[in-house]
Tab-separated table of C-alpha atoms in Angstrom:
chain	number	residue	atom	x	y	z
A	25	UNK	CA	99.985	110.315	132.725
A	26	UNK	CA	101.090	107.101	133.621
A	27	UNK	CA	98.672	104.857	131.880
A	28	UNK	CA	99.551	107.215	128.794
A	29	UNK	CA	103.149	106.477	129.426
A	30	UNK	CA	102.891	102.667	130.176
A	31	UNK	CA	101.042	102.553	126.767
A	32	UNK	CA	103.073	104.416	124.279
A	33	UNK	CA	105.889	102.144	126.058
A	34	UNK	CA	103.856	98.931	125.935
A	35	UNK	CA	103.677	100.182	121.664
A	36	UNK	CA	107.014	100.607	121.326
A	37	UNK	CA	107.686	96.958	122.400
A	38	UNK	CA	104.868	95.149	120.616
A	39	UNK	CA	106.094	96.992	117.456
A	40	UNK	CA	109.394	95.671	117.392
A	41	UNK	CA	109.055	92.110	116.024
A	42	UNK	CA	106.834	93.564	113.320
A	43	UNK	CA	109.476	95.908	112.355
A	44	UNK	CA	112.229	94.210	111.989
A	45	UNK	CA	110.632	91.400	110.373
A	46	UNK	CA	109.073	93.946	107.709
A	47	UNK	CA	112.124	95.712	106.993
A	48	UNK	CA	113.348	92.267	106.145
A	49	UNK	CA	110.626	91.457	103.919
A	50	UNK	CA	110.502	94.941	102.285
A	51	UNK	CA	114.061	94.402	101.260
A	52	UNK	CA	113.363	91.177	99.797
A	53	UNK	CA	110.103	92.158	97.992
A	54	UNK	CA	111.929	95.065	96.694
A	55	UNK	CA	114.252	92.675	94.977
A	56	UNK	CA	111.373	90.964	93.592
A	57	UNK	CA	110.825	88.290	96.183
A	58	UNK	CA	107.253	86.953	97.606
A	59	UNK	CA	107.457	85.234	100.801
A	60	UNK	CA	104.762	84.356	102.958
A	61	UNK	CA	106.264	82.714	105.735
A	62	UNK	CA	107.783	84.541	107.507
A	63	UNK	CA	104.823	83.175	110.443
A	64	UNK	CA	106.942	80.359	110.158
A	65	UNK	CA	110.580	81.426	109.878
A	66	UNK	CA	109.831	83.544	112.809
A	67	UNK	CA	108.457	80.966	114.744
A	68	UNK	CA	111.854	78.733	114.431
A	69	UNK	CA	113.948	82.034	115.042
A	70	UNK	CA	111.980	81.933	118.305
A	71	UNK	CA	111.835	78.778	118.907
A	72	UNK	CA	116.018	78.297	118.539
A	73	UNK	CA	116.864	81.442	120.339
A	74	UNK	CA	114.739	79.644	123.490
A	75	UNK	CA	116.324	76.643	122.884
A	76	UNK	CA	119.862	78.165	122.849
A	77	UNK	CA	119.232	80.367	125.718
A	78	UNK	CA	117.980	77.590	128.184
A	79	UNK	CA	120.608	74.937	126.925
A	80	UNK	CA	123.589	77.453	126.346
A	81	UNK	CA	122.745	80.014	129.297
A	82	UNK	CA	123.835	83.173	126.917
A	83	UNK	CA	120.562	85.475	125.214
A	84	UNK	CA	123.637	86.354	122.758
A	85	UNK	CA	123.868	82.456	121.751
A	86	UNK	CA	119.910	82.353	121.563
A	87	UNK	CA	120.405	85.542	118.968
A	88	UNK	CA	122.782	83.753	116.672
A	89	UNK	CA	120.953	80.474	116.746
A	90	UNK	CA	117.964	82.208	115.651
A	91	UNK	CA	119.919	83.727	112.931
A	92	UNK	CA	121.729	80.402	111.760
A	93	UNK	CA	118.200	78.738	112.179
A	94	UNK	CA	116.369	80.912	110.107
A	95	UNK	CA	118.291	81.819	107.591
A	96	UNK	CA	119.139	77.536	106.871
A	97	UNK	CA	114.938	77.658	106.571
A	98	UNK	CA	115.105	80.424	103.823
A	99	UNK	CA	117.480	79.052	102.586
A	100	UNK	CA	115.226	76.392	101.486
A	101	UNK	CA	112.623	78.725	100.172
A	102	UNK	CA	115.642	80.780	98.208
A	103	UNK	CA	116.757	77.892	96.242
A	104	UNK	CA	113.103	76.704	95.571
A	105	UNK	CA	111.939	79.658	94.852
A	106	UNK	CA	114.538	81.789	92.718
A	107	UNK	CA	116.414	78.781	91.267
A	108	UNK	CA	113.815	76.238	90.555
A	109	UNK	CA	111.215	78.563	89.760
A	110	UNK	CA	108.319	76.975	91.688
A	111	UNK	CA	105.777	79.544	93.101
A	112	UNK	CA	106.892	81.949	95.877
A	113	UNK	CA	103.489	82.266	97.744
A	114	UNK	CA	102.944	78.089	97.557
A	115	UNK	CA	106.172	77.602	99.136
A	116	UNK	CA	105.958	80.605	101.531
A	117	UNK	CA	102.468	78.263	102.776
A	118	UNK	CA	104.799	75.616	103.444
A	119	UNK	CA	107.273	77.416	105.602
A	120	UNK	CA	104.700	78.333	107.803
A	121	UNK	CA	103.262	74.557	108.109
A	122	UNK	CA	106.787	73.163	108.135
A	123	UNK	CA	108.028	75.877	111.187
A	124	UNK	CA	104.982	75.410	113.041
A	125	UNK	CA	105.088	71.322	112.840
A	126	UNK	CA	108.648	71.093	113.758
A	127	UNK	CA	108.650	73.858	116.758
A	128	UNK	CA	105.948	72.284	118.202
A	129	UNK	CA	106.951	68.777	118.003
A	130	UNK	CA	110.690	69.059	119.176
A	131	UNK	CA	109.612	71.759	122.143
A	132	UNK	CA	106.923	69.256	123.494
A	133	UNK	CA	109.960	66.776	123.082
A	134	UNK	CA	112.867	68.650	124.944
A	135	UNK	CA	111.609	71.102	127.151
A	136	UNK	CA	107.367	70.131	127.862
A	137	UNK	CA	107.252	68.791	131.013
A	138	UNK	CA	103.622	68.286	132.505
A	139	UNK	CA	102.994	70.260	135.932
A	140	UNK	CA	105.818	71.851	135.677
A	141	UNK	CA	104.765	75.637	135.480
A	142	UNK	CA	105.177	78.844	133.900
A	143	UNK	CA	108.376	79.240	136.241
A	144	UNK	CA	110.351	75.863	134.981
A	145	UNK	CA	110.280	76.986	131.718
A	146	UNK	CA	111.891	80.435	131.858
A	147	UNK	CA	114.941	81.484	130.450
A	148	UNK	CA	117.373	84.278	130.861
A	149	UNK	CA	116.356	87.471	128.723
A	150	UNK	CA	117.607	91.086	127.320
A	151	UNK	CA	117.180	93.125	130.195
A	152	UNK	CA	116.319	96.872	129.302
A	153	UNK	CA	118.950	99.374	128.915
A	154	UNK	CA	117.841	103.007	130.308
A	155	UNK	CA	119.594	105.429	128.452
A	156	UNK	CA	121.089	108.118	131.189
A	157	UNK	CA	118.762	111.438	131.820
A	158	UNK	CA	116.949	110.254	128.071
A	159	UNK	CA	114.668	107.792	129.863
A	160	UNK	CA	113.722	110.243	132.866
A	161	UNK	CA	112.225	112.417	130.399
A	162	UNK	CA	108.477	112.332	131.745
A	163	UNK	CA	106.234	109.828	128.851
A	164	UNK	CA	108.992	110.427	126.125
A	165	UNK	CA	111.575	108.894	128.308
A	166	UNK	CA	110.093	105.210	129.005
A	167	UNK	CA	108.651	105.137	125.245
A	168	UNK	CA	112.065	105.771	123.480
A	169	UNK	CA	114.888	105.227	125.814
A	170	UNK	CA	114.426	102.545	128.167
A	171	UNK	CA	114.320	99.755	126.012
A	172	UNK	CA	116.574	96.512	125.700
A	173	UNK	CA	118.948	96.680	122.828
A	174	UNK	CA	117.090	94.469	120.089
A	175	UNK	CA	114.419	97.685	120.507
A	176	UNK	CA	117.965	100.123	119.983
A	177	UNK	CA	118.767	98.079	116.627
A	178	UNK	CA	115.444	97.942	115.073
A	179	UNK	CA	114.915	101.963	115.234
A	180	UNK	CA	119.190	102.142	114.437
A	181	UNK	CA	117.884	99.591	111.464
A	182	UNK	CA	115.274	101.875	109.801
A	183	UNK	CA	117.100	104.718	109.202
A	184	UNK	CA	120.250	102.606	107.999
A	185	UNK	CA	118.010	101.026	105.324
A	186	UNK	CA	116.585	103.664	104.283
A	187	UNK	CA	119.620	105.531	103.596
A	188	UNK	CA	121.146	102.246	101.624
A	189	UNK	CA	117.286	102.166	99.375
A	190	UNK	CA	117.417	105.827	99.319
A	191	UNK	CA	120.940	107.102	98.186
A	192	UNK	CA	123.117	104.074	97.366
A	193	UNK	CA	123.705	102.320	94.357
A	194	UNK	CA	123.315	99.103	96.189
A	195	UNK	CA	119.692	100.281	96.999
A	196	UNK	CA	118.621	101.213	93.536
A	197	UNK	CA	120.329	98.124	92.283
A	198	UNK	CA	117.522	95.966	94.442
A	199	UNK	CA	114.863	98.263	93.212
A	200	UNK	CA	115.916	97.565	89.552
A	201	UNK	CA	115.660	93.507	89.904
A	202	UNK	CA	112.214	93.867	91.794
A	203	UNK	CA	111.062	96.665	88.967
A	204	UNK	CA	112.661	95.328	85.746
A	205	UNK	CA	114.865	92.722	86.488
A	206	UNK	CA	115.627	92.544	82.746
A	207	UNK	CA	116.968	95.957	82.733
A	208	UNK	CA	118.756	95.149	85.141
A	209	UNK	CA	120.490	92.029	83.778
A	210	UNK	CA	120.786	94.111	80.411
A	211	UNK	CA	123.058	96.951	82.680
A	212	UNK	CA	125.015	94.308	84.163
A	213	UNK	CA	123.664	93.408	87.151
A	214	UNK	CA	122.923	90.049	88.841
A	215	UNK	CA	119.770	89.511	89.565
A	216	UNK	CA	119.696	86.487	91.204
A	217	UNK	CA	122.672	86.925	93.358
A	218	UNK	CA	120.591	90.063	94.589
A	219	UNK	CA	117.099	88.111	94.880
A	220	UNK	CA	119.364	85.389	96.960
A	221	UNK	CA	121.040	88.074	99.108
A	222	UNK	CA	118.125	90.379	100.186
A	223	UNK	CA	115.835	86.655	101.208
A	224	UNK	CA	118.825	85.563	103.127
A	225	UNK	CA	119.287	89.069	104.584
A	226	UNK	CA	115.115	89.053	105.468
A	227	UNK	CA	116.011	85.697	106.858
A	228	UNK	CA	118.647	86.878	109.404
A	229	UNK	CA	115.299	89.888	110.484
A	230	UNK	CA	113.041	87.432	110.826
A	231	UNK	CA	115.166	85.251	113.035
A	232	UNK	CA	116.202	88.405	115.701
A	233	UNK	CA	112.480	88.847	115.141
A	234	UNK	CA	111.546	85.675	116.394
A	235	UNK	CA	114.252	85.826	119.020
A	236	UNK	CA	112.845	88.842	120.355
A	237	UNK	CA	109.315	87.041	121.029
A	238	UNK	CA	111.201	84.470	123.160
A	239	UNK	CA	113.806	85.602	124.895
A	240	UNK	CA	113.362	89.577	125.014
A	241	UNK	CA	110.163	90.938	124.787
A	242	UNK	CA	109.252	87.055	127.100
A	243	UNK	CA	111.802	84.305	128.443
A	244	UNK	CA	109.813	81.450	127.793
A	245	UNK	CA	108.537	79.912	124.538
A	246	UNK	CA	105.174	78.362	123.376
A	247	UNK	CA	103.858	76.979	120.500
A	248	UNK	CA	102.664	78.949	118.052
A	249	UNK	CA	103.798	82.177	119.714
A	250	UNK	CA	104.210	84.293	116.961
A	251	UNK	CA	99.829	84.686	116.733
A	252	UNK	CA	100.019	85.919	113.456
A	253	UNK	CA	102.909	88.512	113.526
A	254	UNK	CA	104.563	87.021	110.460
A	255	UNK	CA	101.296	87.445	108.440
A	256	UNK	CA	100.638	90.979	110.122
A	257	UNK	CA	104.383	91.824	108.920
A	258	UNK	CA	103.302	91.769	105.693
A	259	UNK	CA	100.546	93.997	106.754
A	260	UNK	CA	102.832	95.856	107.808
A	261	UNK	CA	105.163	96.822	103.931
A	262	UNK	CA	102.302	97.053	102.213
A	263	UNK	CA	100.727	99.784	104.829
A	264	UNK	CA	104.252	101.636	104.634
A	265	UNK	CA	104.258	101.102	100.716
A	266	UNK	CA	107.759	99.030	101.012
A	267	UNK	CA	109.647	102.418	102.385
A	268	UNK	CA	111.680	101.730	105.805
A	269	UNK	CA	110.094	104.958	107.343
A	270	UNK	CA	106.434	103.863	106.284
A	271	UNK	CA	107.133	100.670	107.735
A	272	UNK	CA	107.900	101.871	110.869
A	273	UNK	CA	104.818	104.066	111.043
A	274	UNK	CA	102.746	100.718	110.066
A	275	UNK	CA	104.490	99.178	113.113
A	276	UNK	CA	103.541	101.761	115.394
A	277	UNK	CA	99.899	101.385	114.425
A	278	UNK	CA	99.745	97.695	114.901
A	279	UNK	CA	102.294	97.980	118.186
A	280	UNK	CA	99.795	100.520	119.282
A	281	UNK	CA	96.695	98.074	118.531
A	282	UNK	CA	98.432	95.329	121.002
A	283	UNK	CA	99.026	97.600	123.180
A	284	UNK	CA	95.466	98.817	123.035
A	285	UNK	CA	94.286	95.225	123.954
A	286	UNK	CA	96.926	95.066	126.550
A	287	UNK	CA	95.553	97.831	128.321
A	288	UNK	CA	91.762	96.838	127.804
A	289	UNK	CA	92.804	93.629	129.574
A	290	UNK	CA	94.187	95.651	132.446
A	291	UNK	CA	91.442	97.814	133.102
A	292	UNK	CA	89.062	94.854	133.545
A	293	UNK	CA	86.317	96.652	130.879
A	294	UNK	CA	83.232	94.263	130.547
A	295	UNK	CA	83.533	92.705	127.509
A	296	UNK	CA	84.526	88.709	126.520
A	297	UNK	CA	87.768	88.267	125.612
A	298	UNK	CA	87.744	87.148	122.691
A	299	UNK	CA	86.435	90.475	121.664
A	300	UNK	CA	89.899	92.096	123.465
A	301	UNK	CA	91.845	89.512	121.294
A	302	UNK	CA	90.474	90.641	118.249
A	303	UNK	CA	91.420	94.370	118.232
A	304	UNK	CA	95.221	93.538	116.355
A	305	UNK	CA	93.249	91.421	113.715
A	306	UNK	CA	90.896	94.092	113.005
A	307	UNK	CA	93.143	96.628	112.674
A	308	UNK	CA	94.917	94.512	110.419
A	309	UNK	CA	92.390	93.788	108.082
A	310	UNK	CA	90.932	97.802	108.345
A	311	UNK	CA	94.318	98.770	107.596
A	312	UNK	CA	95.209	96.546	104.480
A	313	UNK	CA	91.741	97.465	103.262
A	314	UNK	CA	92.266	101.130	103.396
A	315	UNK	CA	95.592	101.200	101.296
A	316	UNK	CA	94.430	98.017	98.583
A	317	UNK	CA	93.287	100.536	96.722
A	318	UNK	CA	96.597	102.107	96.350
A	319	UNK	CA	99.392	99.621	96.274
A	320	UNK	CA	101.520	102.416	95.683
A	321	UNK	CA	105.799	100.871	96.072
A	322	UNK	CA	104.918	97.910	95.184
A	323	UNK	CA	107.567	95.965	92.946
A	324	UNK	CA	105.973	95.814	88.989
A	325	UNK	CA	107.820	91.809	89.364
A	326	UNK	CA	106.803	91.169	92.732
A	327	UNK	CA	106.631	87.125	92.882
A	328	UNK	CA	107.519	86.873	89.320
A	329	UNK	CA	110.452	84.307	88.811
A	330	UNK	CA	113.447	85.610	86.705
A	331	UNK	CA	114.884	83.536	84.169
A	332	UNK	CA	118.006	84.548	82.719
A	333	UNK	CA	117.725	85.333	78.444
């Protein structure tokens, strides 16, 4: 009972950063947008909420750095992207090479210090929040209520969107510029303010994302720490088919996959570990293959750059 509990727990907490990164992305897509960096917005949302944490000595200020930071990156890819027209997945390629260069360069720069330790480079993080008699509840309790609060707001955050897609004229207003933006444009509607606001809005997920790598679900920071999670966020919409619920289902699987190779790890089984490492990546690739068939949700002008008539 307890290893069961420890890893439905362990899945709740690797699926976080994938979620709220791919409810940002969803959005985004939905609008018609194509970004493949988020690997590398991520990595500078993680990367500035460290930063701000260890200089500032506030999580909250490592939060809103990652947000600022972030969301100045795709920012970048916006204006590119949606008002020079150049194409979304060649500059998504960039962002990735761009946030891994400059984290790497200006963390070795500030904070590396050789010899120093594991211990020297820690910073203050989200502590978990137990929510009274919830989290006593035996397995159930430590899997959905004894979480820190960036946990709280990505569940609070999937049923919020999903409303807003669902039964809002906001929601069906992003659906029309990702489906048939000129429609859209023909009944009035803007597409490119919408295509601007839904990438800056998946740039603020992807930096409490990132910030969540560093300074909540670790308190350190090291290069390259995201391992993929911005590329297995994308995973991640097209497994839920680009709904808010499906997305968090696709989360769980993936969280569950870490946490599978988490526990391996523990339990000292006999095999290299290399092989243990692999288990996210597989699933990854099994899942993606099982629903490429059926790319049911997705946007008809996914990627497609709009040009006003």
């Amino acid at each position: 009972m307890e290893q069961l509990s420890y890893f439905l727990a362990a899945t709740v907490r690797m699926a976080t950063p994938l979620l709220i990164a791919a409810l940002g992305l969803a959005i985004a897509e939905r609008a018609g947008m194509m970004n493949i960096g988020g690997e590398g917005v991520m990595l500078m949302g993680a990367f500035a909420a460290y930063a701000a944490t260890r200089l500032l000595g506030s999580y909250w200020f490592g939060v809103l750095f990652a947000i600022v930071t972030s969301v100045m990156l795709i920012t970048v890819f916006a204006v590119v992207t949606i008002t020079y027209k150049a194409e979304q997945v060649v500059v998504g390629a960039a962002i990735n090479m761009l946030g891994a260069g400059i984290t790497s360069v200006v963390y070795r720069k500030l904070f590396y210090r050789a010899g120093e330790g594991i211990s020297g480079m820690m910073v203050e993080s989200f502590p978990s929040i137990p929510i009274p008699g919830l989290s006593r509840i035996p397995v159930l309790g430590p899997m959905l209520f004894d979480h820190n609060v960036i946990v709280y707001f990505g569940f609070f955050l999937v049923f919020v969107l999903w409303f807003i897609m669902r039964h809002t004229s906001l929601g069906l207003k992003i659906i029309a510029c990702g489906e048939h933006p000129e429609a859209a444009d023909s009944l009035g509607i803007h597409v490119i303010r919408v295509r601007y606001l839904t990438t800056l809005f998946s740039g603020v997920l992807m930096g409490i994302s990132g910030a969540y790598l560093s300074i909540a679900q670790t308190n350190a920071f090291g290069e390259d720490m995201t391992g993929g999670k911005g590329y297995i966020a994308l995973a991640v919409v097209i497994l839920g088919k680009w709904s808010p619920l499906g997305i968090l289902a696709g989360s769980a699987i993936f969280g569950g996959a870490n946490a599978l190779q988490m526990t391996v790890q523990n339990l000292g089984v006999g095999l290299p570990n290399n092989i243990i490492m692999m288990i996210p990546y597989v699933v990854t690739v099994l899942a993606v293959l099982a629903v490429s068939k059926k790319r049911v949700g997705a946007p008809s002008a996914q990627g497609v750059p709009y040009e006003k008539s």
